[in-house]
Backbone as a printed PyTorch tensor [residue, N CA C, xyz], in Angstrom:
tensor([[[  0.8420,  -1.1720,   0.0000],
         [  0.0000,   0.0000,   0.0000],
         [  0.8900,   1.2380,   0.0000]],

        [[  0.4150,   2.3790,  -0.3780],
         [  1.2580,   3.5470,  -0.7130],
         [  0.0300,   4.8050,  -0.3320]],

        [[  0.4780,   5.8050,   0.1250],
         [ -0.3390,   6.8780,   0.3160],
         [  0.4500,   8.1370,  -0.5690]],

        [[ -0.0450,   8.5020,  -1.3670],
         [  0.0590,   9.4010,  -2.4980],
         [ -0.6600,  10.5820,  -2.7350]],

        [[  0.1660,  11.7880,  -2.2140],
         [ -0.1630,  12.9380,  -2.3720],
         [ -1.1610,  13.3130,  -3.1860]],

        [[ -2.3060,  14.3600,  -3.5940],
         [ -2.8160,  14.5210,  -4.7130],
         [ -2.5540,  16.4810,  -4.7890]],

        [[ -2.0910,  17.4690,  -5.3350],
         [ -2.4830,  18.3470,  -4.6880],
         [ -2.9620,  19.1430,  -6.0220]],

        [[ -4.1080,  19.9780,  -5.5920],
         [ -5.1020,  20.4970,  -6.5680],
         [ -4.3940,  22.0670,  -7.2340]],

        [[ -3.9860,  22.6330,  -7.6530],
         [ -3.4330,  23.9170,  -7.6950],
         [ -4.1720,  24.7930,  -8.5930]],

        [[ -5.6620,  25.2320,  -8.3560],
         [ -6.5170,  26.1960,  -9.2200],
         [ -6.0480,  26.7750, -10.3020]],

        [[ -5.6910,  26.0990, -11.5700],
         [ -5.2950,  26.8230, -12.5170],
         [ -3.3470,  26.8740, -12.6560]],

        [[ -2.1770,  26.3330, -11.5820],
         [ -1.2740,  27.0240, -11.6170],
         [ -0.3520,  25.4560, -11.5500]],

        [[ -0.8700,  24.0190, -11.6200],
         [ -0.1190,  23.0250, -11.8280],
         [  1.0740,  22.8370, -12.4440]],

        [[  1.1260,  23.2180, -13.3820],
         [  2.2530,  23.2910, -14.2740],
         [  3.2290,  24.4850, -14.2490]],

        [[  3.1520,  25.4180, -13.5120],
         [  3.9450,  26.4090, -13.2780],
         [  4.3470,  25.8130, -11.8630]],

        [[  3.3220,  25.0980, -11.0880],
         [  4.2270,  24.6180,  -9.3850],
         [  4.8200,  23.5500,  -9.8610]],

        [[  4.2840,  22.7000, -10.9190],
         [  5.5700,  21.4750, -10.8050],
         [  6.8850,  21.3190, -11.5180]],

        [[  6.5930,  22.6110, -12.6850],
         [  8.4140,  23.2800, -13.0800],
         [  9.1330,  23.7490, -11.8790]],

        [[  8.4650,  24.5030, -10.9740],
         [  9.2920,  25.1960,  -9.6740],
         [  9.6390,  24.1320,  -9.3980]],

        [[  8.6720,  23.1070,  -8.7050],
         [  9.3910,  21.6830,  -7.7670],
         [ 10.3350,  20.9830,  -8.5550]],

        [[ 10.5120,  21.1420,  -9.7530],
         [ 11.6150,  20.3790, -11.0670],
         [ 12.7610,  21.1170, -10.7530]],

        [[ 12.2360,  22.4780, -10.7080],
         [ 13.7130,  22.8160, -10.8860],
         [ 14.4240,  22.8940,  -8.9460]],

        [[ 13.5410,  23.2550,  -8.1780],
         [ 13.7310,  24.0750,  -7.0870],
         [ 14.3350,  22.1570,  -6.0910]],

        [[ 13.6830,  21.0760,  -6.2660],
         [ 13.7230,  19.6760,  -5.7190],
         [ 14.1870,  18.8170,  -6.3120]],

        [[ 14.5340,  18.6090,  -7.4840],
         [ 15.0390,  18.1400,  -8.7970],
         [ 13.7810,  16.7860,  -9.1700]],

        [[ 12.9880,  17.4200,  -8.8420],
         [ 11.6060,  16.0360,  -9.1610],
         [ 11.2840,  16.3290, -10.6220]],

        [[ 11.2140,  14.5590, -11.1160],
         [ 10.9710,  14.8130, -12.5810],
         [  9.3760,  14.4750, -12.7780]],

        [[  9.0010,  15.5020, -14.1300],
         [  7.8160,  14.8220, -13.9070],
         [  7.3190,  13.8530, -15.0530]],

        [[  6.6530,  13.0010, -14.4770],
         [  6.7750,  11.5800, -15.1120],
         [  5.6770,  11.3540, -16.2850]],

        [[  4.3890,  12.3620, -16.0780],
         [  3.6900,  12.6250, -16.9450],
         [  2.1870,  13.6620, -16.6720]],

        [[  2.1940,  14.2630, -17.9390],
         [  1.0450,  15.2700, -17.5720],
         [ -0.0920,  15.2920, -18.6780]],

        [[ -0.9570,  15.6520, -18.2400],
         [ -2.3260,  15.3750, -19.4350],
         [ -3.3840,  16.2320, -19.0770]],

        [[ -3.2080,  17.5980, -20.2870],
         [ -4.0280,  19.1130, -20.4760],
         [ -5.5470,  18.2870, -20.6480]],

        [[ -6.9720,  18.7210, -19.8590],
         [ -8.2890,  18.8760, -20.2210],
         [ -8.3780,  18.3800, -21.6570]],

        [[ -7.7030,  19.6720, -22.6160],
         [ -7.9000,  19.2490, -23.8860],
         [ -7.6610,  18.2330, -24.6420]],

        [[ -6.2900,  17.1420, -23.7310],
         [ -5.9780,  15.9400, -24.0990],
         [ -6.9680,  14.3320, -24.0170]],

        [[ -7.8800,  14.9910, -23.7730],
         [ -9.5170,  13.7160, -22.8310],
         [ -9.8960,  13.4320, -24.0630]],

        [[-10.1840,  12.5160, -24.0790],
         [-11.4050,  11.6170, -24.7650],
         [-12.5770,  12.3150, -24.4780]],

        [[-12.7180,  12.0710, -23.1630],
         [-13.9890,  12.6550, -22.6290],
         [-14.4880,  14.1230, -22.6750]],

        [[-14.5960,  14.6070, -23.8500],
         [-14.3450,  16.2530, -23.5240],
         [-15.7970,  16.6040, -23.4620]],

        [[-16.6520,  16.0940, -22.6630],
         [-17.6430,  16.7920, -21.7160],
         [-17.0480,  17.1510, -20.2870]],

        [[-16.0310,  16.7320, -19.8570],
         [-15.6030,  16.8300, -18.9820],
         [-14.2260,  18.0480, -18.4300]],

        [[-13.9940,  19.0990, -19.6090],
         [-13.5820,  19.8600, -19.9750],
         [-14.4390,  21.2210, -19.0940]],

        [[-13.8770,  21.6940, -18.1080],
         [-14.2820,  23.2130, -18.1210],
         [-14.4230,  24.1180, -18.6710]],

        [[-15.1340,  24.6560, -18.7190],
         [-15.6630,  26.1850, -19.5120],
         [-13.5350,  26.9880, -19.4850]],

        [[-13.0490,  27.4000, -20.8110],
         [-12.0710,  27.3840, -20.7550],
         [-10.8970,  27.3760, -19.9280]],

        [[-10.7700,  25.8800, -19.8620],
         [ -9.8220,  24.7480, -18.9810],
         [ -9.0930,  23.4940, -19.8110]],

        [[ -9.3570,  24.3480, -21.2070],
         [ -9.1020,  23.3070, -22.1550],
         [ -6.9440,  23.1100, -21.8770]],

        [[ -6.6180,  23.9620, -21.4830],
         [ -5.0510,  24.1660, -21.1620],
         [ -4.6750,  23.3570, -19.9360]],

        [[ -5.6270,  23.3980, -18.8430],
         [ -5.1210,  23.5740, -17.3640],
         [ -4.9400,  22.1000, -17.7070]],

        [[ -4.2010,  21.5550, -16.6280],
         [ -3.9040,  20.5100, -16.5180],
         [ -5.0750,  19.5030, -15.6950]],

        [[ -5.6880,  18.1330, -16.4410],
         [ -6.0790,  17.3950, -16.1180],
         [ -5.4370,  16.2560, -14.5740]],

        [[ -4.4070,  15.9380, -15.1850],
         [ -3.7870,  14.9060, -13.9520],
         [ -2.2370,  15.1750, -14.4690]],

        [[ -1.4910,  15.0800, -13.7940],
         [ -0.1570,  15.2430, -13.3680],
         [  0.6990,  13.9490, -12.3630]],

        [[  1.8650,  13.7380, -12.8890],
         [  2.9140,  13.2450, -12.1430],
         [  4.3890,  12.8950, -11.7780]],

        [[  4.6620,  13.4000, -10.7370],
         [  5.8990,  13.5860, -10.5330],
         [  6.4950,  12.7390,  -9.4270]],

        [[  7.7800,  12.3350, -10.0800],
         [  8.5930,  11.9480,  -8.9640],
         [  9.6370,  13.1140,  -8.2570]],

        [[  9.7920,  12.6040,  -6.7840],
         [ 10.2690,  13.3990,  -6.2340],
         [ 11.2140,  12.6640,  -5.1330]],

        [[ 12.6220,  12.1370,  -5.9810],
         [ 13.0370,  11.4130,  -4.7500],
         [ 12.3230,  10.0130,  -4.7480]],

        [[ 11.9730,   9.2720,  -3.8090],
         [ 11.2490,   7.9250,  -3.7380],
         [  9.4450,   8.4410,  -3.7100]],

        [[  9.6690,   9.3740,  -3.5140],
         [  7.5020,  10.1050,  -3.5480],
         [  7.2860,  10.2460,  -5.0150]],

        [[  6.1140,   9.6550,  -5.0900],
         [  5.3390,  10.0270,  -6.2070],
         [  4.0290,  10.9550,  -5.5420]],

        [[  4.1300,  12.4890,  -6.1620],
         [  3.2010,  13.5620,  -6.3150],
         [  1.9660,  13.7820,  -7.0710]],

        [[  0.9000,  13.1430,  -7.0500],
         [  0.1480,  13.3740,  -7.7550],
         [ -0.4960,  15.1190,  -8.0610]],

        [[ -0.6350,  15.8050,  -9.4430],
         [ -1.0750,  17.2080,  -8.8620],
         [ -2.3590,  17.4090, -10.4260]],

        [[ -3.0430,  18.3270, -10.0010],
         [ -4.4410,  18.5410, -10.7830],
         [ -4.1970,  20.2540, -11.0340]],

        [[ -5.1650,  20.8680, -11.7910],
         [ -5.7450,  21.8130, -11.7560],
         [ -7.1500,  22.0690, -11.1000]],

        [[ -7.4800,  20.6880, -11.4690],
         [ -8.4490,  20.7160, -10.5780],
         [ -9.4340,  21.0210,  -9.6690]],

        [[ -9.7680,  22.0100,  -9.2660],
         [-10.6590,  22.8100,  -8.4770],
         [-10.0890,  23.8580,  -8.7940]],

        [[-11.2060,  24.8890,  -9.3110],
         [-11.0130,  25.8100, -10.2030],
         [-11.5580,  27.1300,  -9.3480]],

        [[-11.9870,  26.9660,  -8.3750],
         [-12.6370,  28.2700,  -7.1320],
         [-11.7050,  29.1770,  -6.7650]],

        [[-11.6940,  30.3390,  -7.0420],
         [-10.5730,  31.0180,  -6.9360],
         [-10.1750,  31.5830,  -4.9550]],

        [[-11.9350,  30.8040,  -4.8360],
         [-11.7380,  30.6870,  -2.9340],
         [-10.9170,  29.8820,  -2.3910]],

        [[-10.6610,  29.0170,  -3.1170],
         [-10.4710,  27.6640,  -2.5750],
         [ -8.8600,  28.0150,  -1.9490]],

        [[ -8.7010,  27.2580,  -0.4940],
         [ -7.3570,  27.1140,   0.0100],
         [ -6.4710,  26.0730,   0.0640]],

        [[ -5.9860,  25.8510,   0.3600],
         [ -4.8890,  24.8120,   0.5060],
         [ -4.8940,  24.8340,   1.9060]],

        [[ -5.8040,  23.7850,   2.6500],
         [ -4.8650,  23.4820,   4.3720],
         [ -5.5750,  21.9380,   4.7190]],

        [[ -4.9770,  22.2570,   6.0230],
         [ -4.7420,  20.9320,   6.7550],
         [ -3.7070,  19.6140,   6.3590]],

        [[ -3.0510,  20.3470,   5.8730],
         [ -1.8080,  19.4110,   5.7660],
         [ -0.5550,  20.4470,   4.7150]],

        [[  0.2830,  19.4430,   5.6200],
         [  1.8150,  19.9400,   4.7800],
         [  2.5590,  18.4960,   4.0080]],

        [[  3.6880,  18.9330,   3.1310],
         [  4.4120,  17.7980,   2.5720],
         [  5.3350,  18.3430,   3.1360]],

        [[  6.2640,  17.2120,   3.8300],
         [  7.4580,  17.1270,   4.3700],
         [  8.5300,  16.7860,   3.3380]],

        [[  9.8720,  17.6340,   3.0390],
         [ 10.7040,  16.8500,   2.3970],
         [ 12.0220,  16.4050,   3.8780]],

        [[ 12.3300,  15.5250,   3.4770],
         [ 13.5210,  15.2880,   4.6600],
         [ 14.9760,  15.2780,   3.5450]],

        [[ 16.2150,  15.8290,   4.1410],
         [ 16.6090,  16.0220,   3.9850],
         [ 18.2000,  15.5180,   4.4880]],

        [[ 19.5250,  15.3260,   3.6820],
         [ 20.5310,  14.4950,   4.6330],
         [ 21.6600,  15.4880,   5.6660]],

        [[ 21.2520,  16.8520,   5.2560],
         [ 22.0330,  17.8150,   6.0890],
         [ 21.5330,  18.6760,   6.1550]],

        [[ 21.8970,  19.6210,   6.9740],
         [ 21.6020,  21.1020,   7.1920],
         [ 21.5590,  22.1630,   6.1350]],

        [[ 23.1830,  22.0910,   5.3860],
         [ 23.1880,  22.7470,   4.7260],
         [ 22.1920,  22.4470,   3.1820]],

        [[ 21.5370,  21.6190,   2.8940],
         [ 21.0310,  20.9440,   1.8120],
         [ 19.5780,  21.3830,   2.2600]],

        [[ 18.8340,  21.3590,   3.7590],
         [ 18.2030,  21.5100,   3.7240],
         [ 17.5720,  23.2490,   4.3020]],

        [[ 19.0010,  23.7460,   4.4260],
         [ 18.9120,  25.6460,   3.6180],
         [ 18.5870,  25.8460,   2.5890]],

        [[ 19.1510,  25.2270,   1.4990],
         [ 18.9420,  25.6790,   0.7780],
         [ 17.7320,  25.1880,   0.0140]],

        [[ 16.8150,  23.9590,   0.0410],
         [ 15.6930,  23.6960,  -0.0110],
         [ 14.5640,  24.6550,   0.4210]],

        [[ 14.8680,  24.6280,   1.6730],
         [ 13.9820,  25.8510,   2.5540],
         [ 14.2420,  27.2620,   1.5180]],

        [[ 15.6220,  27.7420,   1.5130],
         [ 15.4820,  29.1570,   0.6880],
         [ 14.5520,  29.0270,  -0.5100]],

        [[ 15.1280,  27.9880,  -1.3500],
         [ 14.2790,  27.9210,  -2.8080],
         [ 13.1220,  28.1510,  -2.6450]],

        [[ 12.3920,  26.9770,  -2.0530],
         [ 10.9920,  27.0700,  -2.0440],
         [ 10.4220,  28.2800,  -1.2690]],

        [[ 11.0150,  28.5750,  -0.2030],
         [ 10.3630,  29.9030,   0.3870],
         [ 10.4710,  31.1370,  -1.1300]],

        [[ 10.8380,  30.8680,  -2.0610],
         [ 11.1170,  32.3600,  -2.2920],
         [  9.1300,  32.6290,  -3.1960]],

        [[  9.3110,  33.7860,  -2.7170],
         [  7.2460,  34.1320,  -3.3350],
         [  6.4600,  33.9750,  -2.2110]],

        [[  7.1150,  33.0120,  -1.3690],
         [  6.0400,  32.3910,  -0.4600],
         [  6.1780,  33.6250,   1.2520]],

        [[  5.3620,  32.2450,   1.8920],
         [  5.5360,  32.9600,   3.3140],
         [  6.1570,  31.6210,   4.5560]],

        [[  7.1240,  32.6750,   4.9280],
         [  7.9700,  31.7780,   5.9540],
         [  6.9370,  31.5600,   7.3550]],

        [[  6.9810,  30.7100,   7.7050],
         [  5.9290,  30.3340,   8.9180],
         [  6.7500,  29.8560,  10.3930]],

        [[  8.0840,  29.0110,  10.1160],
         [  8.7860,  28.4580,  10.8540],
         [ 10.0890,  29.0550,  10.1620]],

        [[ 11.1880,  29.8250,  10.7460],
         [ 12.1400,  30.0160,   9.7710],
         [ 13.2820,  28.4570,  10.0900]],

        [[ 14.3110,  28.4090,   9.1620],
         [ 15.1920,  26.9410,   9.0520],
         [ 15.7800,  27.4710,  10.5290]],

        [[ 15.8510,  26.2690,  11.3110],
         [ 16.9000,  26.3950,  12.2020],
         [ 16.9090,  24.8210,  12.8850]],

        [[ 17.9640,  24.8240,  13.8880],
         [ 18.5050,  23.6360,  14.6490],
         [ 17.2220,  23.3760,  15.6220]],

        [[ 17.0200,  22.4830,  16.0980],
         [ 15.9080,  22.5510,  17.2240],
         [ 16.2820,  21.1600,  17.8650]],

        [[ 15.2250,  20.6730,  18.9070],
         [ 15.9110,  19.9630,  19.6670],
         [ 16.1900,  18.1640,  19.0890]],

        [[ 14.9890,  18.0740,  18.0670],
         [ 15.1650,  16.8930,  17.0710],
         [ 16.0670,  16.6840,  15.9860]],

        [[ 16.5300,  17.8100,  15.8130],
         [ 17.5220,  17.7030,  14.6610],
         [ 18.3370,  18.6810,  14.3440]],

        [[ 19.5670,  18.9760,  13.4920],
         [ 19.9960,  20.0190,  13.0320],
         [ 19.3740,  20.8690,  12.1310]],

        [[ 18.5250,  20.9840,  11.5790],
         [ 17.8560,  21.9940,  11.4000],
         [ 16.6710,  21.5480,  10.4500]],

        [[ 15.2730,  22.1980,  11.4270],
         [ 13.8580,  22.0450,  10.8700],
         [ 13.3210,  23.8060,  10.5560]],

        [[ 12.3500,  23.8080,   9.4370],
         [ 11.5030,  24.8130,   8.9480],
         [  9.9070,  24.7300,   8.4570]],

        [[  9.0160,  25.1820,   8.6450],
         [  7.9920,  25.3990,   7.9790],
         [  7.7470,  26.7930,   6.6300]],

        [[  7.2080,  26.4510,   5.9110],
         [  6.8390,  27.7070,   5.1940],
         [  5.5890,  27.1100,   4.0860]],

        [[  4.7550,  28.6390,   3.7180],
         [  4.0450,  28.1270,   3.1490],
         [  4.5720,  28.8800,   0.9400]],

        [[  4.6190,  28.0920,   0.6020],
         [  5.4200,  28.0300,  -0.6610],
         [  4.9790,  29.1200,  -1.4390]],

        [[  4.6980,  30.0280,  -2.9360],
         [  4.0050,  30.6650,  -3.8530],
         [  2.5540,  30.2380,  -4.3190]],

        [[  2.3850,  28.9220,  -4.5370],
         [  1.4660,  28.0320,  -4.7660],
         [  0.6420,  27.8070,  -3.7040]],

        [[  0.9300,  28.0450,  -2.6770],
         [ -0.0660,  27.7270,  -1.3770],
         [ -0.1370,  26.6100,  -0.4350]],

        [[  0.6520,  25.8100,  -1.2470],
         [  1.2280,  24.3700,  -0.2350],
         [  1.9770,  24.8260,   0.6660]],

        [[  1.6650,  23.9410,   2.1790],
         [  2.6690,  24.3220,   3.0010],
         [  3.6000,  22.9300,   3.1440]],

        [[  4.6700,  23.3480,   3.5720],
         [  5.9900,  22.5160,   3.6040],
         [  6.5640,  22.7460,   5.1100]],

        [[  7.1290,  21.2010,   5.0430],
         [  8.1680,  21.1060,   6.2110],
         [  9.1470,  20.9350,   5.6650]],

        [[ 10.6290,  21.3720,   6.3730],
         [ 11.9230,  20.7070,   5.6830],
         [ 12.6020,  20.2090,   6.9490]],

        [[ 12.9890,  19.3080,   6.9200],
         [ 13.7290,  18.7140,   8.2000],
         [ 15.0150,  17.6110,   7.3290]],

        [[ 15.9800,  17.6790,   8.3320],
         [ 17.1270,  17.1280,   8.2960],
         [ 16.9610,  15.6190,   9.3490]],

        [[ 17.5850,  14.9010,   8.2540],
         [ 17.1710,  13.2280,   8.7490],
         [ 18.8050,  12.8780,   9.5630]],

        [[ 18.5390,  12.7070,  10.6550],
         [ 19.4650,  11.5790,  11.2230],
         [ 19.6320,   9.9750,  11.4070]]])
């Protein structure tokens, strides 16, 4: 069994999973625009671009990501993705990347579990942990 991320990004999928390509080095493994369906009743009122389903590897995680909910209310919470990380300094500079656009919530530092943990919430609206694995 496997538990597999899904995350919805209103319109901005493919601009967050170039960032995570370039910013995490996750490749992505495959993506498929609305307009690419068989099913094109199932096509939003122009959503013919946005991305249908998405996937990326990231490390040993597979990311599932959508456009998917298209509400320009809509938030992103109750949960974060953790990346772990094998040092401090690796996981600075993780933390810098992805913080940049975003909002810092936890800044990177040492704490009593590890050499250094952070929260932030990214450009895209996902929030993230970064922690260093011992």
């Amino acid at each position: 069994m496997q538990v597999q991320p899904y995350v919805h990004f209103n319109g901005r999928c493919e601009a967050a999973l170039n960032f995570y390509r370039q910013v995490l080095g996750g490749e992505i493994v495959s993506m498929m625009k609305f307009s690419e369906s068989p099913q094109k009743d199932i096509i939003p009122p122009g959503g013919e671009n946005q991305i249908m389903h998405a996937s990326m590897r990231i490390g040993d995680t597979e990311l599932f990501a959508s456009d998917g909910i298209t509400d320009p209310a809509h938030k992103m919470s109750g949960f974060s993705l953790s990346v772990a990380v094998a040092s401090a300094d690796e996981g600075q500079r993780v933390f810098n990347a992805l913080g940049q656009g975003g909002q810092v919530t936890m800044p990177f530092a040492p704490t009593f579990w590890t050499s250094g943990f952070g929260m932030l919430t990214d450009k895209f609206g996902v929030s993230w942990m970064v922690n260093v694995n011992h």
